[in-house]
């Protein structure tokens, strides 16, 4: 009886794992749509910023003693959603002893300068003390925040230009309507004058 239960439990786990892989592949295909690709990139950058904050807070809490890269990667994976698989892949490679090449999945899957810089910082966490890690995270945070602010300003400028163009088009349409009405009324008056002459 015990063997049968564990056998069926194993079968159900296999089915769940198979369904999970199908769902992951489906999600990957959905994210390949161009509009959603931009959304995914935005979410990845947001999560990089969150990871930066988490790493900074862990370095502040552990200021007295050095923190292992293994522990930091576990904490980042636990706190992430979009980048969880990336951090788990990094952790797997790190534990397999691949060294600095362990952090390649972050740069391969996120495709941004900030991801490359964050991977570089993560690769050096064993060599630097927590105080230096805090300052590195603060400068990384400032760089991310300034770029996001610049992007928000550009987006706001674009939106204001579109709004201004739409308002100008509406005013132009009203003026055209007014012109047509005035010309039509003038023409009716002229036709009325011609009919009175007859």
Tab-separated table of C-alpha atoms in Angstrom:
chain	number	residue	atom	x	y	z
A	1	UNK	CA	0.000	0.000	0.000
A	2	UNK	CA	2.776	2.431	0.903
A	3	UNK	CA	4.650	1.717	-2.335
A	4	UNK	CA	1.522	2.310	-4.400
A	5	UNK	CA	0.863	5.681	-2.763
A	6	UNK	CA	4.405	6.882	-3.358
A	7	UNK	CA	4.279	5.601	-6.959
A	8	UNK	CA	1.083	7.543	-7.739
A	9	UNK	CA	2.454	10.552	-5.924
A	10	UNK	CA	5.506	10.400	-8.177
A	11	UNK	CA	3.297	10.127	-11.268
A	12	UNK	CA	1.227	13.157	-10.189
A	13	UNK	CA	4.399	15.150	-9.545
A	14	UNK	CA	5.708	14.206	-12.997
A	15	UNK	CA	2.441	15.370	-14.579
A	16	UNK	CA	2.599	18.658	-12.684
A	17	UNK	CA	6.214	19.157	-13.771
A	18	UNK	CA	5.290	18.369	-17.385
A	19	UNK	CA	2.357	20.828	-17.238
A	20	UNK	CA	4.668	23.435	-15.678
A	21	UNK	CA	7.131	23.077	-18.579
A	22	UNK	CA	4.293	23.468	-21.092
A	23	UNK	CA	3.104	26.594	-19.274
A	24	UNK	CA	6.627	28.048	-19.197
A	25	UNK	CA	7.014	27.490	-22.946
A	26	UNK	CA	3.610	29.090	-23.563
A	27	UNK	CA	4.566	32.096	-21.417
A	28	UNK	CA	7.823	32.442	-23.343
A	29	UNK	CA	5.924	32.480	-26.666
A	30	UNK	CA	3.510	35.081	-25.304
A	31	UNK	CA	6.396	37.311	-24.132
A	32	UNK	CA	7.900	37.188	-27.654
A	33	UNK	CA	5.109	39.461	-28.956
A	34	UNK	CA	6.785	42.882	-29.595
A	35	UNK	CA	4.447	44.930	-27.369
A	36	UNK	CA	4.752	42.444	-24.522
A	37	UNK	CA	8.522	42.262	-25.034
A	38	UNK	CA	8.785	45.949	-24.096
A	39	UNK	CA	6.550	45.315	-21.085
A	40	UNK	CA	8.716	42.381	-20.011
A	41	UNK	CA	11.871	44.479	-20.337
A	42	UNK	CA	10.279	47.146	-18.148
A	43	UNK	CA	9.331	44.536	-15.537
A	44	UNK	CA	12.840	43.063	-15.623
A	45	UNK	CA	14.396	46.492	-15.045
A	46	UNK	CA	11.947	47.146	-12.214
A	47	UNK	CA	12.928	43.847	-10.643
A	48	UNK	CA	16.631	44.672	-11.079
A	49	UNK	CA	15.969	47.834	-9.091
A	50	UNK	CA	14.173	45.788	-6.406
A	51	UNK	CA	17.051	43.290	-6.352
A	52	UNK	CA	19.459	46.186	-5.886
A	53	UNK	CA	17.455	47.380	-2.880
A	54	UNK	CA	17.361	43.869	-1.400
A	55	UNK	CA	21.095	43.407	-1.867
A	56	UNK	CA	21.780	46.797	-0.289
A	57	UNK	CA	19.562	46.004	2.712
A	58	UNK	CA	21.204	42.595	3.185
A	59	UNK	CA	24.634	44.243	3.102
A	60	UNK	CA	23.513	46.817	5.698
A	61	UNK	CA	22.089	44.129	7.995
A	62	UNK	CA	25.189	41.931	7.634
A	63	UNK	CA	27.634	44.858	7.951
A	64	UNK	CA	29.724	43.175	10.635
A	65	UNK	CA	30.421	39.964	8.724
A	66	UNK	CA	30.860	39.079	5.049
A	67	UNK	CA	27.913	37.600	3.190
A	68	UNK	CA	28.316	34.649	0.846
A	69	UNK	CA	27.234	34.896	-2.770
A	70	UNK	CA	25.267	31.672	-2.325
A	71	UNK	CA	23.123	33.240	0.418
A	72	UNK	CA	22.599	36.439	-1.558
A	73	UNK	CA	21.471	34.519	-4.643
A	74	UNK	CA	19.037	32.457	-2.567
A	75	UNK	CA	17.532	35.632	-1.103
A	76	UNK	CA	17.291	37.324	-4.503
A	77	UNK	CA	15.581	34.262	-6.003
A	78	UNK	CA	13.127	34.087	-3.109
A	79	UNK	CA	12.183	37.770	-3.460
A	80	UNK	CA	11.912	37.785	-7.278
A	81	UNK	CA	9.169	36.835	-9.673
A	82	UNK	CA	10.264	37.779	-13.209
A	83	UNK	CA	13.969	37.082	-12.600
A	84	UNK	CA	13.512	34.071	-10.309
A	85	UNK	CA	14.516	31.540	-12.983
A	86	UNK	CA	17.564	33.627	-13.867
A	87	UNK	CA	18.717	33.764	-10.257
A	88	UNK	CA	18.092	30.024	-9.825
A	89	UNK	CA	20.170	29.327	-12.949
A	90	UNK	CA	22.970	31.541	-11.595
A	91	UNK	CA	22.792	29.770	-8.235
A	92	UNK	CA	22.934	26.354	-9.923
A	93	UNK	CA	25.987	27.363	-11.963
A	94	UNK	CA	27.632	28.948	-8.913
A	95	UNK	CA	27.196	25.776	-6.901
A	96	UNK	CA	28.527	23.751	-9.836
A	97	UNK	CA	31.755	25.770	-9.559
A	98	UNK	CA	31.588	27.736	-12.804
A	99	UNK	CA	32.908	30.899	-11.132
A	100	UNK	CA	32.359	34.219	-12.914
A	101	UNK	CA	30.664	32.469	-15.856
A	102	UNK	CA	27.812	31.643	-13.472
A	103	UNK	CA	26.446	35.169	-13.879
A	104	UNK	CA	26.134	34.991	-17.687
A	105	UNK	CA	22.382	34.121	-17.631
A	106	UNK	CA	21.607	37.571	-16.223
A	107	UNK	CA	23.238	39.363	-19.148
A	108	UNK	CA	21.949	36.821	-21.691
A	109	UNK	CA	18.297	37.051	-20.658
A	110	UNK	CA	17.853	40.678	-19.586
A	111	UNK	CA	19.799	42.462	-22.402
A	112	UNK	CA	20.636	45.750	-20.696
A	113	UNK	CA	23.712	47.567	-19.461
A	114	UNK	CA	22.301	47.548	-15.943
A	115	UNK	CA	21.973	43.762	-15.979
A	116	UNK	CA	25.627	43.467	-17.002
A	117	UNK	CA	26.677	45.858	-14.211
A	118	UNK	CA	24.532	44.045	-11.650
A	119	UNK	CA	26.018	40.694	-12.716
A	120	UNK	CA	29.492	42.199	-12.291
A	121	UNK	CA	28.609	43.385	-8.775
A	122	UNK	CA	27.125	39.986	-7.889
A	123	UNK	CA	30.267	38.243	-9.142
A	124	UNK	CA	32.387	40.302	-6.768
A	125	UNK	CA	30.319	39.956	-3.598
A	126	UNK	CA	32.704	37.372	-2.127
A	127	UNK	CA	35.711	39.672	-2.591
A	128	UNK	CA	34.287	42.922	-1.160
A	129	UNK	CA	33.149	43.697	2.345
A	130	UNK	CA	29.512	44.674	3.050
A	131	UNK	CA	30.312	48.398	3.457
A	132	UNK	CA	31.753	48.548	-0.070
A	133	UNK	CA	28.775	46.530	-1.323
A	134	UNK	CA	26.416	49.139	0.162
A	135	UNK	CA	28.214	51.970	-1.673
A	136	UNK	CA	28.250	49.955	-4.914
A	137	UNK	CA	24.507	49.320	-4.576
A	138	UNK	CA	23.838	53.005	-3.879
A	139	UNK	CA	25.665	54.094	-7.035
A	140	UNK	CA	23.910	51.369	-9.056
A	141	UNK	CA	20.570	52.496	-7.620
A	142	UNK	CA	21.275	56.120	-8.576
A	143	UNK	CA	22.182	55.103	-12.137
A	144	UNK	CA	18.992	53.070	-12.502
A	145	UNK	CA	16.838	55.821	-10.999
A	146	UNK	CA	18.314	58.526	-13.238
A	147	UNK	CA	17.789	56.435	-16.367
A	148	UNK	CA	14.205	55.636	-15.370
A	149	UNK	CA	13.575	59.328	-14.711
A	150	UNK	CA	14.990	60.246	-18.120
A	151	UNK	CA	12.802	57.608	-19.760
A	152	UNK	CA	9.734	58.913	-17.892
A	153	UNK	CA	10.497	62.491	-19.001
A	154	UNK	CA	10.862	61.378	-22.620
A	155	UNK	CA	7.599	59.481	-22.413
A	156	UNK	CA	5.877	62.486	-20.843
A	157	UNK	CA	7.231	64.763	-23.582
A	158	UNK	CA	5.978	62.366	-26.248
A	159	UNK	CA	2.528	62.224	-24.645
A	160	UNK	CA	2.322	66.015	-24.372
A	161	UNK	CA	3.286	66.389	-28.045
A	162	UNK	CA	0.571	63.921	-29.055
A	163	UNK	CA	-1.984	65.731	-26.876
A	164	UNK	CA	-0.986	69.099	-28.364
A	165	UNK	CA	-1.232	67.730	-31.910
A	166	UNK	CA	-4.689	66.285	-31.191
A	167	UNK	CA	-5.861	69.588	-29.679
A	168	UNK	CA	-4.518	71.502	-32.704
A	169	UNK	CA	-6.310	69.087	-35.043
A	170	UNK	CA	-9.577	69.599	-33.109
A	171	UNK	CA	-9.207	73.406	-33.301
A	172	UNK	CA	-8.428	73.156	-37.034
A	173	UNK	CA	-11.543	71.020	-37.557
A	174	UNK	CA	-13.701	73.602	-35.725
A	175	UNK	CA	-12.214	76.430	-37.812
A	176	UNK	CA	-12.814	74.495	-41.036
A	177	UNK	CA	-16.394	73.846	-39.954
A	178	UNK	CA	-16.882	77.545	-39.193
A	179	UNK	CA	-15.398	78.524	-42.559
A	180	UNK	CA	-17.630	76.097	-44.436
A	181	UNK	CA	-20.726	77.379	-42.597
A	182	UNK	CA	-19.827	81.045	-43.314
A	183	UNK	CA	-19.132	80.352	-47.008
A	184	UNK	CA	-22.350	78.312	-47.312
A	185	UNK	CA	-24.417	81.073	-45.662
A	186	UNK	CA	-22.813	83.704	-47.921
A	187	UNK	CA	-23.577	81.573	-50.957
A	188	UNK	CA	-27.206	81.155	-49.849
A	189	UNK	CA	-27.507	84.906	-49.427
A	190	UNK	CA	-26.094	85.436	-52.926
A	191	UNK	CA	-28.500	82.876	-54.401
A	192	UNK	CA	-31.357	84.554	-52.549
A	193	UNK	CA	-30.314	87.879	-54.058
A	194	UNK	CA	-30.230	86.357	-57.551
A	195	UNK	CA	-33.693	84.845	-57.185
A	196	UNK	CA	-35.150	88.202	-56.081
A	197	UNK	CA	-33.776	89.793	-59.243
A	198	UNK	CA	-35.653	87.347	-61.387
